[in-house]
Short mmCIF file of C-alpha atoms in Angstrom, two decimals:
data_model
loop_
_atom_site.label_atom_id
_atom_site.label_comp_id
_atom_site.label_asym_id
_atom_site.label_seq_id
_atom_site.Cartn_x
_atom_site.Cartn_y
_atom_site.Cartn_z
CA MET A 269 0.00 0.00 0.00
CA LEU A 270 2.89 2.33 0.67
CA ASN A 271 5.01 3.72 -2.09
CA THR A 272 8.02 1.50 -1.58
CA GLU A 273 9.91 3.18 -4.38
CA LYS A 274 10.21 6.23 -2.20
CA LYS A 275 10.77 4.30 1.04
CA GLY A 276 13.87 5.43 2.81
CA PHE A 277 13.43 8.95 1.45
CA THR A 278 9.96 9.86 2.65
CA PRO A 279 9.25 9.17 6.35
CA ILE A 280 6.61 6.48 6.90
CA TYR A 281 4.20 8.86 8.66
CA ILE A 282 4.33 11.21 5.65
CA GLN A 283 3.54 8.29 3.33
CA ILE A 284 0.61 7.28 5.53
CA ALA A 285 -0.61 10.88 5.57
CA GLN A 286 -0.34 10.93 1.76
CA ASN A 287 -2.50 7.83 1.50
CA ILE A 288 -5.20 9.17 3.80
CA ARG A 289 -5.07 12.58 2.09
CA LYS A 290 -5.61 10.89 -1.25
CA MET A 291 -8.61 8.95 0.06
CA ILE A 292 -10.14 12.16 1.41
CA LEU A 293 -9.56 14.09 -1.81
CA LEU A 294 -10.80 11.29 -4.03
CA GLY A 295 -13.99 11.20 -2.01
CA HIS A 296 -13.57 7.90 -0.15
CA TYR A 297 -14.28 9.97 2.94
CA GLU A 298 -16.79 12.82 2.94
CA GLN A 299 -16.62 15.96 5.06
CA GLY A 300 -17.49 14.99 8.67
CA ASP A 301 -16.58 11.32 8.18
CA LYS A 302 -14.43 9.67 10.79
CA ILE A 303 -11.03 8.54 9.52
CA PRO A 304 -9.38 5.35 10.88
CA THR A 305 -8.27 5.51 14.52
CA GLU A 306 -4.60 5.49 15.41
CA ASP A 307 -4.90 1.84 16.43
CA GLU A 308 -6.47 0.96 13.09
CA ILE A 309 -3.79 2.86 11.19
CA GLY A 310 -1.16 1.10 13.29
CA ASN A 311 -2.58 -2.29 12.35
CA ASP A 312 -3.22 -1.46 8.68
CA TYR A 313 0.29 -0.18 8.05
CA GLY A 314 2.17 -2.19 10.66
CA VAL A 315 3.47 0.88 12.44
CA SER A 316 3.57 2.04 16.05
CA ARG A 317 0.76 4.08 17.47
CA MET A 318 3.09 7.03 17.71
CA THR A 319 3.83 6.92 13.97
CA ALA A 320 0.09 6.64 13.27
CA ARG A 321 -0.44 9.67 15.49
CA GLN A 322 2.20 11.66 13.60
CA ALA A 323 0.45 10.87 10.31
CA VAL A 324 -2.88 12.14 11.64
CA THR A 325 -1.22 15.24 13.13
CA GLU A 326 0.20 16.00 9.69
CA LEU A 327 -3.34 16.09 8.28
CA VAL A 328 -4.64 18.05 11.27
CA ASN A 329 -1.94 20.68 10.73
CA GLU A 330 -3.06 21.26 7.18
CA GLY A 331 -6.71 21.44 8.19
CA LEU A 332 -7.80 18.39 6.22
CA VAL A 333 -8.93 16.60 9.38
CA TYR A 334 -9.71 17.74 12.93
CA ARG A 335 -9.64 15.86 16.21
CA VAL A 336 -12.56 15.70 18.62
CA HIS A 337 -11.43 14.95 22.15
CA GLY A 338 -12.12 11.31 23.00
CA LYS A 339 -13.88 10.65 19.71
CA GLY A 340 -11.21 10.50 17.02
CA ALA A 341 -10.33 12.44 13.89
CA PHE A 342 -12.82 13.66 11.28
CA VAL A 343 -12.63 15.03 7.76
CA GLY A 344 -12.75 18.83 7.76
CA ARG A 345 -12.05 21.20 4.92
CA ARG A 346 -11.26 19.24 1.77
CA LYS A 347 -8.82 21.71 0.27
CA LEU A 348 -5.19 21.23 -0.66
CA GLU A 349 -2.91 23.56 1.23
CA ARG A 350 -0.03 25.21 -0.60
CA SER A 351 2.60 27.50 0.84
CA LEU A 352 3.21 31.03 -0.41
CA ASN A 353 6.58 31.36 1.28
CA LYS A 354 8.53 29.25 -1.16
CA ILE A 355 8.68 29.55 -4.92
CA THR A 356 7.40 26.17 -6.02
CA GLY A 357 5.29 25.06 -8.93
CA PHE A 358 2.02 23.18 -9.18
CA HIS A 359 3.74 19.99 -10.34
CA GLN A 360 6.13 19.78 -7.39
CA ASP A 361 3.56 20.80 -4.77
CA ILE A 362 1.05 18.18 -5.88
CA LYS A 363 3.65 15.45 -6.12
CA GLU A 364 4.85 16.16 -2.59
CA MET A 365 1.30 15.64 -1.35
CA GLY A 366 1.43 12.14 -2.80
CA LEU A 367 -1.04 13.05 -5.56
CA HIS A 368 -0.68 12.86 -9.32
CA PRO A 369 -0.30 16.17 -11.22
CA THR A 370 -0.90 16.25 -14.97
CA ALA A 371 -1.44 18.93 -17.60
CA LYS A 372 -3.21 19.30 -20.91
CA ILE A 373 -1.80 21.84 -23.34
CA VAL A 374 -4.59 24.01 -24.76
CA SER A 375 -2.27 26.13 -26.88
CA PHE A 376 1.43 26.62 -27.50
CA ASN A 377 2.65 29.63 -29.50
CA LYS A 378 5.85 31.36 -30.42
CA ARG A 379 4.93 35.01 -30.89
CA LYS A 380 5.75 38.67 -30.31
CA PRO A 381 5.36 39.91 -26.73
CA THR A 382 2.61 42.30 -25.64
CA GLU A 383 3.54 45.67 -24.16
CA LYS A 384 2.84 44.30 -20.68
CA GLU A 385 5.01 41.25 -21.31
CA CYS A 386 7.84 43.52 -22.52
CA ASN A 387 7.64 45.46 -19.27
CA SER A 388 7.35 42.45 -16.96
CA LEU A 389 9.97 40.34 -18.70
CA ASN A 390 12.29 43.23 -19.49
CA ILE A 391 12.40 42.42 -23.20
CA ARG A 392 11.78 44.36 -26.42
CA LYS A 393 9.06 44.07 -29.01
CA ILE A 394 11.55 42.43 -31.39
CA ASN A 395 12.16 39.61 -28.90
CA GLN A 396 9.92 36.59 -29.11
CA VAL A 397 8.17 34.62 -26.39
CA PHE A 398 6.79 31.14 -25.96
CA ALA A 399 3.21 31.29 -24.66
CA VAL A 400 1.67 28.12 -23.24
CA LYS A 401 -1.86 27.66 -21.96
CA ARG A 402 -2.33 24.54 -19.82
CA ILE A 403 -5.17 22.98 -17.85
CA ARG A 404 -3.81 21.52 -14.61
CA TYR A 405 -5.21 18.32 -13.13
CA VAL A 406 -4.88 16.49 -9.83
CA ASP A 407 -5.58 12.78 -10.21
CA GLY A 408 -7.54 13.55 -13.36
CA VAL A 409 -9.71 16.35 -11.91
CA PRO A 410 -9.28 19.89 -13.33
CA TYR A 411 -7.85 22.18 -10.65
CA GLY A 412 -6.81 25.20 -12.67
CA LEU A 413 -5.64 26.97 -15.81
CA GLN A 414 -2.26 28.57 -16.39
CA ASN A 415 -0.90 30.95 -18.99
CA LEU A 416 2.86 30.81 -19.07
CA VAL A 417 5.01 33.26 -21.04
CA VAL A 418 8.79 32.87 -21.32
CA PRO A 419 11.32 34.76 -23.46
CA VAL A 420 12.65 32.57 -26.29
CA TYR A 421 16.22 33.81 -25.85
CA LEU A 422 16.35 32.32 -22.32
CA VAL A 423 14.85 28.91 -23.15
CA PRO A 424 15.34 28.45 -26.93
CA ASP A 425 14.52 24.73 -26.78
CA PHE A 426 11.38 25.15 -24.71
CA ASN A 427 9.22 23.77 -27.53
CA LYS A 428 10.99 20.42 -27.08
CA VAL A 429 9.99 20.09 -23.42
CA ASP A 430 7.05 17.77 -22.68
CA LEU A 431 4.98 20.27 -20.70
CA GLU A 432 2.22 17.76 -20.08
CA LYS A 433 4.67 15.88 -17.86
CA GLU A 434 7.58 18.12 -16.98
CA SER A 435 7.54 21.50 -15.26
CA LEU A 436 9.25 24.70 -16.37
CA TYR A 437 10.94 24.89 -12.99
CA SER A 438 12.59 21.49 -13.19
CA TYR A 439 13.58 22.20 -16.80
CA LEU A 440 15.23 25.48 -15.75
CA LYS A 441 17.26 23.55 -13.18
CA GLU A 442 18.31 21.06 -15.86
CA ILE A 443 19.66 23.82 -18.10
CA ASN A 444 21.42 25.45 -15.13
CA LYS A 445 19.10 28.42 -14.83
CA PRO A 446 17.40 27.77 -11.49
CA LEU A 447 14.78 30.21 -10.23
CA ALA A 448 15.92 32.54 -7.47
CA TYR A 449 12.79 34.45 -6.47
CA ALA A 450 9.40 35.63 -7.66
CA GLU A 451 6.91 38.42 -7.12
CA GLN A 452 3.28 37.37 -7.00
CA ARG A 453 -0.02 39.22 -6.93
CA MET A 454 -3.23 37.42 -5.94
CA GLU A 455 -6.88 38.11 -6.60
CA ALA A 456 -10.12 36.34 -5.76
CA VAL A 457 -12.29 36.32 -8.89
CA MET A 458 -15.18 34.74 -10.73
CA ASP A 459 -14.38 33.86 -14.34
CA GLU A 460 -16.94 32.26 -16.66
CA ASN A 461 -14.49 31.68 -19.48
CA VAL A 462 -11.92 29.94 -17.34
CA ALA A 463 -14.66 27.83 -15.72
CA LYS A 464 -15.89 26.79 -19.17
CA THR A 465 -12.37 26.06 -20.41
CA ILE A 466 -11.65 23.69 -17.53
CA ASP A 467 -15.23 22.39 -17.46
CA ILE A 468 -16.38 23.24 -13.93
CA PRO A 469 -19.45 25.18 -12.68
CA GLU A 470 -19.28 28.95 -13.21
CA THR A 471 -20.22 29.54 -9.58
CA ILE A 472 -16.83 28.43 -8.27
CA PRO A 473 -14.49 31.31 -7.35
CA PHE A 474 -10.83 31.27 -8.41
CA PHE A 475 -7.59 32.43 -6.97
CA PHE A 476 -5.94 34.43 -9.74
CA PHE A 477 -2.16 34.67 -9.47
CA GLU A 478 0.11 36.90 -11.50
CA ARG A 479 3.68 35.77 -10.98
CA VAL A 480 6.95 37.06 -12.39
CA SER A 481 9.91 34.79 -11.60
CA TYR A 482 13.57 35.73 -11.73
CA LEU A 483 16.91 33.99 -12.20
CA GLU A 484 19.80 34.55 -9.80
CA ASP A 485 21.12 37.43 -11.90
CA GLN A 486 17.68 39.12 -11.60
CA THR A 487 16.67 38.36 -15.19
CA PRO A 488 12.89 37.84 -15.35
CA VAL A 489 12.31 34.39 -16.86
CA GLU A 490 8.57 33.78 -16.66
CA MET A 491 5.29 35.62 -16.48
CA LEU A 492 2.70 33.21 -15.18
CA HIS A 493 -1.04 33.82 -14.92
CA SER A 494 -2.77 31.10 -12.93
CA TYR A 495 -6.39 30.44 -12.10
CA PHE A 496 -6.77 27.88 -9.31
CA ARG A 497 -10.06 26.64 -7.93
CA GLY A 498 -11.09 28.25 -4.65
CA ASP A 499 -12.97 25.12 -3.64
CA LYS A 500 -9.84 22.97 -4.02
CA PHE A 501 -6.97 25.06 -2.70
CA SER A 502 -6.00 27.14 0.26
CA TYR A 503 -2.70 29.00 0.68
CA THR A 504 -0.60 29.66 3.74
CA VAL A 505 1.88 32.40 4.42
CA SER A 506 4.06 33.40 7.37
CA LEU A 507 4.03 37.09 8.18
CA SER A 508 6.87 38.83 9.95
CA ASN A 509 7.13 42.16 11.68
CA MET B 113 -4.95 69.86 -1.61
CA LEU B 114 -2.01 67.99 -0.11
CA ASN B 115 -2.01 66.77 3.43
CA THR B 116 0.29 69.41 4.89
CA GLU B 117 0.09 67.85 8.33
CA LYS B 118 2.14 64.98 7.01
CA LYS B 119 4.42 67.12 4.85
CA GLY B 120 8.03 66.47 5.61
CA PHE B 121 7.21 62.88 6.49
CA THR B 122 5.47 61.63 3.37
CA PRO B 123 7.26 62.40 0.09
CA ILE B 124 5.28 64.70 -2.20
CA TYR B 125 4.99 62.13 -4.97
CA ILE B 126 3.43 59.66 -2.50
CA GLN B 127 0.91 62.31 -1.42
CA ILE B 128 0.04 63.02 -5.04
CA ALA B 129 -0.33 59.29 -5.68
CA GLN B 130 -2.62 59.09 -2.64
CA ASN B 131 -4.83 61.83 -4.05
CA ILE B 132 -5.13 60.25 -7.48
CA ARG B 133 -5.69 56.80 -5.92
CA LYS B 134 -8.51 58.23 -3.87
CA MET B 135 -10.16 59.80 -6.92
CA ILE B 136 -9.94 56.48 -8.77
CA LEU B 137 -11.37 54.48 -5.87
CA LEU B 138 -14.13 56.97 -5.19
CA GLY B 139 -15.17 56.70 -8.82
CA HIS B 140 -14.12 60.14 -10.10
CA TYR B 141 -12.32 58.13 -12.76
CA GLU B 142 -13.76 54.95 -14.24
CA GLN B 143 -11.80 52.02 -15.58
CA GLY B 144 -10.22 53.03 -18.91
CA ASP B 145 -10.40 56.77 -18.14
CA LYS B 146 -7.32 58.83 -18.78
CA ILE B 147 -5.80 60.35 -15.64
CA PRO B 148 -4.13 63.81 -15.74
CA THR B 149 -0.91 64.01 -17.75
CA GLU B 150 2.40 64.57 -16.00
CA ASP B 151 2.33 68.21 -17.18
CA GLU B 152 -1.16 68.69 -15.72
CA ILE B 153 -0.14 67.08 -12.43
CA GLY B 154 2.95 69.29 -12.37
CA ASN B 155 0.79 72.40 -12.79
CA ASP B 156 -1.97 71.30 -10.38
CA TYR B 157 0.40 70.50 -7.54
CA GLY B 158 3.22 72.88 -8.37
CA VAL B 159 5.79 70.12 -8.71
CA SER B 160 8.39 69.16 -11.28
CA ARG B 161 7.53 66.82 -14.11
CA MET B 162 9.85 64.28 -12.59
CA THR B 163 7.91 64.28 -9.33
CA ALA B 164 4.65 63.99 -11.26
CA ARG B 165 6.14 61.06 -13.13
CA GLN B 166 7.13 59.37 -9.85
CA ALA B 167 3.56 59.71 -8.57
CA VAL B 168 2.14 58.05 -11.69
CA THR B 169 4.79 55.31 -11.55
CA GLU B 170 3.68 54.57 -7.99
CA LEU B 171 0.15 53.90 -9.26
CA VAL B 172 1.43 51.94 -12.27
CA ASN B 173 3.45 49.69 -9.94
CA GLU B 174 0.36 48.80 -7.96
CA GLY B 175 -1.63 48.16 -11.13
CA LEU B 176 -4.18 50.90 -10.52
CA VAL B 177 -3.18 52.68 -13.75
CA TYR B 178 -1.27 51.65 -16.85
CA ARG B 179 0.66 53.70 -19.38
CA VAL B 180 0.07 53.58 -23.12
CA HIS B 181 3.12 54.67 -25.07
CA GLY B 182 2.64 58.23 -26.37
CA LYS B 183 -0.93 58.45 -25.06
CA GLY B 184 -0.72 58.83 -21.29
CA ALA B 185 -1.87 56.85 -18.26
CA PHE B 186 -5.24 55.15 -17.88
CA VAL B 187 -7.21 53.62 -15.04
CA GLY B 188 -6.75 49.85 -14.92
CA ARG B 189 -7.71 47.46 -12.17
CA ARG B 190 -9.47 49.36 -9.40
CA LYS B 191 -8.27 47.19 -6.53
CA LEU B 192 -6.31 48.13 -3.44
CA GLU B 193 -3.05 46.26 -3.18
CA ARG B 194 -1.93 44.93 0.19
CA SER B 195 1.27 43.09 1.02
CA LEU B 196 1.37 39.61 2.54
CA ASN B 197 5.01 39.85 3.58
CA LYS B 198 4.50 42.08 6.58
CA ILE B 199 2.13 41.59 9.47
CA THR B 200 0.00 44.70 9.23
CA GLY B 201 -3.65 45.35 9.93
CA PHE B 202 -6.46 46.74 7.82
CA HIS B 203 -6.43 50.08 9.66
CA GLN B 204 -2.74 50.77 9.07
CA ASP B 205 -2.72 49.54 5.45
CA ILE B 206 -5.66 51.71 4.45
CA LYS B 207 -4.31 54.78 6.21
CA GLU B 208 -0.97 54.43 4.44
CA MET B 209 -2.81 54.51 1.11
CA GLY B 210 -4.18 57.92 2.08
CA LEU B 211 -7.69 56.51 2.53
CA HIS B 212 -9.98 56.55 5.54
CA PRO B 213 -10.50 53.23 7.40
CA THR B 214 -13.44 52.85 9.78
CA ALA B 215 -15.23 50.02 11.51
CA LYS B 216 -18.69 49.22 12.79
CA ILE B 217 -18.93 46.77 15.66
CA VAL B 218 -21.61 44.16 14.95
CA SER B 219 -21.06 42.27 18.21
CA PHE B 220 -18.70 42.27 21.18
CA ASN B 221 -18.74 39.36 23.63
CA LYS B 222 -16.77 38.04 26.55
CA ARG B 223 -17.25 34.27 26.47
CA LYS B 224 -15.77 30.79 26.80
CA PRO B 225 -13.48 29.72 23.95
CA THR B 226 -14.42 27.02 21.44
CA GLU B 227 -12.26 23.90 21.15
CA LYS B 228 -10.63 25.33 18.04
CA GLU B 229 -9.89 28.63 19.80
CA CYS B 230 -8.34 26.71 22.71
CA ASN B 231 -6.01 24.94 20.27
CA SER B 232 -5.12 27.99 18.20
CA LEU B 233 -4.68 30.37 21.15
CA ASN B 234 -3.10 27.79 23.44
CA ILE B 235 -5.64 28.40 26.23
CA ARG B 236 -7.97 26.21 28.28
CA LYS B 237 -11.74 25.98 28.34
CA ILE B 238 -11.75 27.85 31.68
CA ASN B 239 -10.01 30.85 30.10
CA GLN B 240 -12.22 33.52 28.60
CA VAL B 241 -11.94 35.34 25.29
CA PHE B 242 -13.14 38.62 23.85
CA ALA B 243 -14.86 38.05 20.52
CA VAL B 244 -15.46 41.03 18.25
CA LYS B 245 -17.23 41.10 14.93
CA ARG B 246 -16.58 44.22 12.85
CA ILE B 247 -17.55 45.46 9.41
CA ARG B 248 -14.59 47.27 7.86
CA TYR B 249 -15.06 50.31 5.63
CA VAL B 250 -12.88 52.34 3.30
CA ASP B 251 -14.16 55.89 2.91
CA GLY B 252 -17.59 54.70 3.98
CA VAL B 253 -17.81 51.71 1.61
CA PRO B 254 -17.96 48.19 3.14
CA TYR B 255 -14.80 46.25 2.23
CA GLY B 256 -14.96 43.31 4.62
CA LEU B 257 -15.97 41.56 7.80
CA GLN B 258 -13.67 40.43 10.59
CA ASN B 259 -14.10 38.12 13.56
CA LEU B 260 -11.42 38.77 16.13
CA VAL B 261 -10.83 36.54 19.16
CA VAL B 262 -8.31 37.45 21.87
CA PRO B 263 -7.65 35.80 25.27
CA VAL B 264 -8.89 38.00 28.11
CA TYR B 265 -5.82 37.30 30.26
CA LEU B 266 -3.56 38.97 27.66
CA VAL B 267 -5.69 42.10 27.09
CA PRO B 268 -7.92 42.43 30.18
CA ASP B 269 -8.94 46.00 29.30
CA PHE B 270 -9.78 45.24 25.69
CA ASN B 271 -13.44 46.17 26.25
CA LYS B 272 -12.32 49.75 26.93
CA VAL B 273 -10.64 50.12 23.53
CA ASP B 274 -12.60 52.04 20.89
CA LEU B 275 -12.44 49.40 18.16
CA GLU B 276 -14.36 51.55 15.71
CA LYS B 277 -11.37 53.87 15.62
CA GLU B 278 -8.35 52.11 17.04
CA SER B 279 -6.74 48.84 15.92
CA LEU B 280 -5.79 45.86 18.06
CA TYR B 281 -2.27 46.09 16.71
CA SER B 282 -1.68 49.67 17.78
CA TYR B 283 -3.29 48.89 21.16
CA LEU B 284 -0.92 45.95 21.66
CA LYS B 285 2.02 48.27 21.00
CA GLU B 286 0.65 50.74 23.57
CA ILE B 287 0.50 48.08 26.28
CA ASN B 288 3.98 46.86 25.36
CA LYS B 289 2.92 43.63 23.73
CA PRO B 290 3.83 44.22 20.09
CA LEU B 291 3.11 41.51 17.53
CA ALA B 292 6.11 39.50 16.38
CA TYR B 293 4.76 37.24 13.64
CA ALA B 294 1.67 35.53 12.32
CA GLU B 295 0.61 32.46 10.39
CA GLN B 296 -2.11 33.00 7.83
CA ARG B 297 -4.21 30.71 5.66
CA MET B 298 -6.13 32.09 2.68
CA GLU B 299 -9.13 30.86 0.76
CA ALA B 300 -11.19 32.20 -2.13
CA VAL B 301 -14.88 31.74 -1.26
CA MET B 302 -18.44 32.80 -1.92
CA ASP B 303 -20.41 33.58 1.24
CA GLU B 304 -24.05 34.69 1.15
CA ASN B 305 -24.23 35.46 4.85
CA VAL B 306 -21.17 37.66 4.87
CA ALA B 307 -22.35 39.45 1.73
CA LYS B 308 -25.71 40.12 3.41
CA THR B 309 -24.08 41.27 6.64
CA ILE B 310 -21.96 43.87 4.88
CA ASP B 311 -24.70 44.66 2.36
CA ILE B 312 -23.05 43.85 -0.98
CA PRO B 313 -24.19 41.58 -3.87
CA GLU B 314 -23.90 37.84 -3.17
CA THR B 315 -22.07 37.33 -6.46
CA ILE B 316 -18.88 38.96 -5.20
CA PRO B 317 -16.15 36.49 -4.15
CA PHE B 318 -14.20 36.98 -0.92
CA PHE B 319 -10.71 36.36 0.25
CA PHE B 320 -11.08 34.47 3.51
CA PHE B 321 -8.11 34.77 5.86
CA GLU B 322 -7.51 32.77 9.01
CA ARG B 323 -4.70 34.40 10.94
CA VAL B 324 -3.09 33.52 14.26
CA SER B 325 -0.72 36.21 15.53
CA TYR B 326 2.00 35.79 18.13
CA LEU B 327 3.87 37.95 20.63
CA GLU B 328 7.65 37.93 20.81
CA ASP B 329 7.60 35.16 23.42
CA GLN B 330 5.54 33.01 20.99
CA THR B 331 2.30 33.43 22.91
CA PRO B 332 -0.64 33.41 20.48
CA VAL B 333 -2.55 36.65 21.01
CA GLU B 334 -5.23 36.76 18.32
CA MET B 335 -7.24 34.50 16.09
CA LEU B 336 -8.60 36.58 13.26
CA HIS B 337 -11.04 35.48 10.59
CA SER B 338 -11.37 38.04 7.81
CA TYR B 339 -13.54 38.22 4.74
CA PHE B 340 -12.31 40.83 2.28
CA ARG B 341 -13.97 41.69 -1.01
CA GLY B 342 -12.30 40.12 -4.03
CA ASP B 343 -13.42 43.04 -6.22
CA LYS B 344 -11.70 45.57 -3.96
CA PHE B 345 -8.42 43.99 -2.91
CA SER B 346 -5.43 42.21 -4.33
CA TYR B 347 -2.50 40.85 -2.33
CA THR B 348 1.18 40.66 -3.17
CA VAL B 349 3.83 38.35 -1.84
CA SER B 350 7.53 37.81 -2.51
CA LEU B 351 8.58 34.19 -2.92
CA SER B 352 12.10 32.96 -2.25
CA ASN B 353 13.90 29.80 -3.17
#
């Protein structure tokens, strides 16, 4: 039942948490349902009660389940929690949760940049960009839509990358241009067109993110517009003084 | 026209930006309207063209206006931009934009904490909390609803604070318990009840924030649930690697 391929890298309690998370998100448990007790988890996975407890605590910390004193743990908010403190991509975040991220390319163009893209990416009208529109899925369910724009001069072979399976961020690492930082703006919006494109009800609100990411030498390398479902995601951030 | 009280503290170009921002948000300019040229701003305020340019750039940077080459600057997205990197409150953020924050108290109770409040605030059932529900306004327009919960033992005189005018955060500074950091979770939601309470259409999405703030000694001091209008606010965050 556990992902033995990863064993030795991912602590057992994280793997157990991944399994339970998956069952919650795939609907095996509904909101308010009781999840297995720590004793049951211990027996099912052949682990100590303490390890079982750690797995449940992991899910409690992200708000997916909550404990009721003396009664056990129950399914709470069924939203995936992503962090806003680190610059990570959809692909990596979803994989780390033990879920399966995929993408469907809606369009892929090589074209001239818009005025806004010139400003954000610090390029000229004569430069060209790759523009990719992708629907993002988690275990086959549409979770969002992304419009990615990258300058051709920085990633000339970008059209050879399999963007249904690989991420821009891992590709940038491969070609020795790792991301250093990003600036992101967030909105909460309704968007009929996006809802239609990814085939979900128009009554679901979206997070809209506008991200510009930079290389270590401060060169802007991507302008990313993302719509992610408000009913599927929540985001955390640490605030300092 | 400028706020002379603040002169010497707030740079002129910021004050000019505040004035134009206010006119945009109060509807003197609609989306797509041209704002005054840099020459006109220079004449109106008696400042150099460079200062006028700085003021417009300030508004461009926050996305409130955009420049069209050779044509001037136009009103874009009419949303207030707040930062997620610093722990600041509504009151302070709005004031710094040159706008007028107010609050209406919907309810104020001294009561026993819920189980969730006990966990988040690290208190026991026998402790008491102050719970305050406030509608937040910008220049008289409802922008959000907040539910604030603070342990009585940390702020015993909290019921004497004028929460329609003063903020918890400035009060905490006054009593020598300044905030050190906070953890915040964000959602994008629709909420009929909140929309009704603050008297706006039910079709407007909200940012929902769940914040727990801590003192320097790591004592949790507030649990804050905020609903802020998605059509009025956007949030920015810097992401690192």
